[in-house]
Coordinates of C-alpha atoms in Angstrom, one line a residue:
M28 CA 3.0 0.0 18.5
K29 CA 6.0 -1.4 20.2
E30 CA 4.8 -5.0 19.6
I31 CA 4.4 -4.6 15.8
E32 CA 7.8 -6.1 14.9
K33 CA 7.0 -9.3 16.9
C34 CA 3.9 -10.1 14.9
R35 CA 3.7 -13.0 12.4
E36 CA 5.0 -12.4 8.9
L37 CA 3.9 -14.5 5.9
T38 CA 6.3 -17.2 5.0
E39 CA 8.7 -16.6 2.1
E40 CA 6.7 -18.9 -0.1
E41 CA 3.4 -17.1 0.8
D42 CA 5.0 -13.7 0.0
K43 CA 6.3 -15.0 -3.4
S44 CA 3.0 -16.5 -4.3
F45 CA 1.1 -13.2 -3.7
I46 CA 3.7 -11.2 -5.7
W47 CA 3.6 -13.6 -8.7
K48 CA -0.2 -13.5 -8.7
E49 CA -0.4 -9.7 -8.5
T50 CA 2.3 -9.2 -11.1
R51 CA 0.3 -11.3 -13.5
R52 CA -2.8 -9.3 -12.7
Y53 CA -1.1 -6.0 -13.3
L54 CA 0.1 -7.4 -16.7
G55 CA -3.5 -8.1 -17.6
L56 CA -3.2 -11.8 -17.4
G57 CA -5.7 -12.2 -14.5
A58 CA -5.2 -15.4 -12.5
K59 CA -3.7 -17.3 -15.5
A60 CA 0.0 -18.0 -15.9
G61 CA 1.6 -16.4 -19.0
D62 CA 3.5 -18.3 -21.6
S63 CA 7.0 -19.7 -20.7
M64 CA 8.8 -16.6 -21.9
T65 CA 6.6 -14.3 -19.9
E66 CA 6.9 -16.4 -16.8
E67 CA 10.7 -16.5 -17.1
L68 CA 10.8 -12.7 -17.6
I69 CA 8.7 -12.3 -14.4
S70 CA 11.1 -14.5 -12.6
Q71 CA 14.1 -12.5 -13.8
C72 CA 12.4 -9.2 -12.9
L73 CA 11.6 -10.4 -9.4
K74 CA 15.2 -11.3 -8.9
D75 CA 16.2 -7.8 -10.1
L76 CA 13.9 -6.3 -7.6
E77 CA 15.1 -8.5 -4.8
S78 CA 18.6 -7.1 -5.1
T79 CA 17.4 -3.5 -5.8
A80 CA 14.4 -2.7 -3.6
A81 CA 14.9 -1.1 -0.2
P82 CA 11.4 -1.1 1.4
K83 CA 10.8 1.4 4.1
W84 CA 7.7 2.6 5.9
A85 CA 6.5 5.3 8.3
V86 CA 3.4 5.4 10.5
K87 CA 1.8 7.7 13.1
E88 CA -1.5 7.6 15.0
F89 CA -3.8 10.5 15.6
P90 CA -7.2 11.1 17.2
L91 CA -10.1 11.4 14.8
K92 CA -12.8 14.0 14.8
I93 CA -15.8 14.2 12.4
Q94 CA -18.1 17.1 12.1
G95 CA -20.8 16.8 9.5
D96 CA -19.1 15.7 6.3
R97 CA -15.6 17.0 7.4
I98 CA -12.9 14.8 8.7
Y99 CA -10.3 16.3 11.1
T100 CA -7.0 14.8 12.3
E101 CA -3.7 16.3 13.3
G102 CA -2.3 15.0 10.0
F103 CA -4.9 16.3 7.6
S104 CA -8.4 17.7 7.2
T105 CA -10.8 17.0 4.3
E106 CA -14.3 16.3 3.1
S107 CA -14.7 12.9 1.5
K108 CA -17.9 10.8 1.5
S109 CA -16.0 7.7 0.6
L110 CA -13.4 8.1 3.3
L111 CA -16.1 9.1 5.8
K112 CA -17.8 5.8 5.1
N113 CA -14.6 3.9 5.6
L114 CA -14.0 5.6 8.9
A115 CA -17.5 5.1 10.3
G116 CA -17.3 4.2 14.0
C117 CA -13.6 5.0 14.3
E118 CA -12.0 7.0 17.1
K119 CA -8.6 7.5 15.6
V120 CA -6.6 7.0 12.5
I121 CA -3.2 5.6 11.5
I122 CA -1.4 7.6 8.8
F123 CA 0.8 5.3 6.8
A124 CA 3.4 5.6 4.0
A125 CA 5.7 3.1 2.3
T126 CA 8.2 3.0 -0.5
L127 CA 10.5 0.6 -2.4
G128 CA 13.2 3.3 -2.7
T129 CA 14.8 5.1 -5.6
G130 CA 16.8 2.1 -6.9
V131 CA 13.6 0.6 -8.3
D132 CA 12.9 3.8 -10.3
H133 CA 16.4 3.8 -11.7
L134 CA 16.2 0.2 -12.7
I135 CA 12.9 0.7 -14.6
R136 CA 14.2 3.8 -16.4
R137 CA 17.3 1.9 -17.4
Y138 CA 15.3 -0.9 -19.1
E139 CA 12.9 1.6 -20.7
K140 CA 15.9 2.6 -22.8
I141 CA 17.2 -0.8 -23.7
Q142 CA 14.4 -3.4 -23.2
M143 CA 10.9 -2.0 -23.0
S144 CA 9.3 -5.5 -22.5
R145 CA 11.4 -6.0 -19.3
A146 CA 10.6 -2.4 -18.1
V147 CA 6.8 -3.2 -18.4
V148 CA 7.2 -6.4 -16.4
L149 CA 9.3 -4.6 -13.8
Q150 CA 6.6 -1.9 -13.5
A151 CA 4.0 -4.7 -12.8
A152 CA 6.3 -6.6 -10.4
A153 CA 7.3 -3.5 -8.5
A154 CA 3.6 -2.5 -8.1
A155 CA 2.9 -6.0 -6.7
W156 CA 6.0 -5.8 -4.4
I157 CA 5.0 -2.5 -2.8
E158 CA 1.4 -3.8 -2.3
E159 CA 2.7 -7.0 -0.6
F160 CA 5.0 -4.9 1.6
C161 CA 2.0 -2.6 2.6
N162 CA -0.2 -5.7 3.3
R163 CA 2.4 -7.2 5.5
K164 CA 2.8 -4.1 7.6
N165 CA -0.9 -3.7 7.8
R166 CA -1.2 -7.3 9.2
M167 CA 1.4 -6.4 11.7
L168 CA -0.5 -3.3 12.8
K169 CA -3.7 -5.3 12.9
E170 CA -2.3 -7.9 15.3
A171 CA -0.7 -5.3 17.5
Y172 CA -3.8 -3.2 17.8
E173 CA -6.1 -6.1 18.4
K174 CA -4.0 -7.0 21.4
E175 CA -5.1 -3.7 22.8
G176 CA -8.8 -4.1 21.9
W177 CA -8.7 -2.0 18.7
F178 CA -9.8 -3.0 15.2
L179 CA -8.5 -1.6 11.9
R180 CA -10.4 -0.6 8.7
P181 CA -9.0 -1.3 5.2
R182 CA -6.3 1.2 4.3
F183 CA -7.6 4.1 2.1
S184 CA -5.3 6.1 -0.1
P185 CA -5.7 9.7 -1.4
G186 CA -7.1 9.4 -4.9
Y187 CA -9.6 6.6 -4.0
G188 CA -13.2 7.7 -4.5
D189 CA -13.5 11.4 -3.6
F190 CA -10.5 11.4 -1.1
P191 CA -8.5 14.3 -2.6
L192 CA -5.1 13.5 -3.9
E193 CA -3.9 16.8 -2.5
C194 CA -4.1 15.3 1.0
Q195 CA -0.9 13.4 0.2
Q196 CA 1.1 16.5 0.9
S197 CA -0.2 16.9 4.5
I198 CA 0.2 13.1 5.1
L199 CA 3.8 13.0 4.0
T200 CA 4.6 16.2 5.8
V201 CA 3.2 15.0 9.2
L202 CA 5.0 11.7 8.7
E203 CA 8.3 13.5 7.9
A204 CA 8.4 11.0 5.1
G205 CA 11.1 12.8 3.2
K206 CA 13.5 12.6 6.1
R207 CA 12.4 9.3 7.4
I208 CA 12.0 7.1 4.3
G209 CA 13.0 9.4 1.4
L210 CA 9.5 9.8 0.1
T211 CA 8.4 13.2 -1.4
L212 CA 5.9 14.6 -3.9
T213 CA 6.4 16.3 -7.2
D214 CA 4.6 19.5 -8.1
S215 CA 2.0 17.4 -9.9
M216 CA 1.3 15.3 -6.7
L217 CA 3.1 12.2 -7.9
M218 CA 5.1 10.4 -5.3
A219 CA 8.9 10.0 -5.7
P220 CA 10.0 7.3 -5.6
S221 CA 7.1 6.2 -7.8
K222 CA 6.6 2.8 -6.2
S223 CA 5.2 4.2 -3.0
V224 CA 1.9 4.3 -1.1
S225 CA 0.3 6.7 1.3
A226 CA -2.8 5.8 3.2
V227 CA -5.2 6.3 6.1
I228 CA -6.3 3.4 8.3
G229 CA -9.3 3.8 10.6
V230 CA -9.1 2.5 14.2
G231 CA -12.2 1.7 16.2
R232 CA -13.4 -0.5 19.1
Q233 CA -15.9 -2.5 17.0
P234 CA -14.6 -5.5 15.0
V235 CA -15.3 -5.4 11.3
N236 CA -15.5 -8.3 8.9
C237 CA -13.3 -7.0 6.1
R238 CA -9.8 -7.4 4.7
L239 CA -7.2 -4.6 5.3
E240 CA -5.9 -4.4 1.7
G241 CA -6.8 -1.3 -0.2
C242 CA -8.3 -2.6 -3.5
E243 CA -11.5 -3.9 -1.9
S244 CA -12.3 -0.4 -0.5
C245 CA -12.3 1.2 -3.9
D246 CA -15.7 1.9 -5.5
K247 CA -14.4 1.4 -9.1
S248 CA -15.7 -2.2 -9.4
D249 CA -15.2 -2.2 -13.2
C250 CA -11.4 -1.6 -13.0
Q251 CA -9.6 -4.2 -15.1
F252 CA -6.9 -4.4 -12.4
R253 CA -9.2 -5.0 -9.5
R254 CA -8.3 -7.9 -7.4
S255 CA -10.7 -10.9 -7.4
K256 CA -12.6 -11.6 -4.2
E257 CA -11.6 -15.3 -4.5

């Protein structure tokens, strides 16, 4: 993984375009632009996040063992048909976590008290921002692994399909996420900070014709927030 930081990033304009598009999607606008007031509010919220977010990530690789319907790694063990399908043909897994930091939560809570419309847009923009950050790091991992003859599956998060949400505890523990990036879990299995992601990424020798983002690997095809395939 030493070559990861040398891999190509999206340009600033490509990053911004993705975040704008995803913010609109989370707001229920689909691919359409909102009215002028909404677009201006999105712009203001993205500027707020730019000065507040402190994105961090943690990643570790482990061998993968599958026996029957059970998945074994040094990071976690579980039964999940949907994750098993995602990991078909894989020999190891990458365990991944990322967060925007506590400042974003504080910003959203502040506006929930004084301007709820801005808080709603901040929620959407922050969700888009963390997804863009994860996608960027996944692309970096993809490029680094392919140089060594390995190919990645789409990231798959606890809570997708029948992958138990409880596995987040093991994932964050093995990553030492609390110490390394300030990411912990509440008693109800919610991540703190809230704008955070944990995921498993399968690694195999056979190339696969799929994107690495997480939305496409979710079976909930009728979700109103599902990303278009276009």
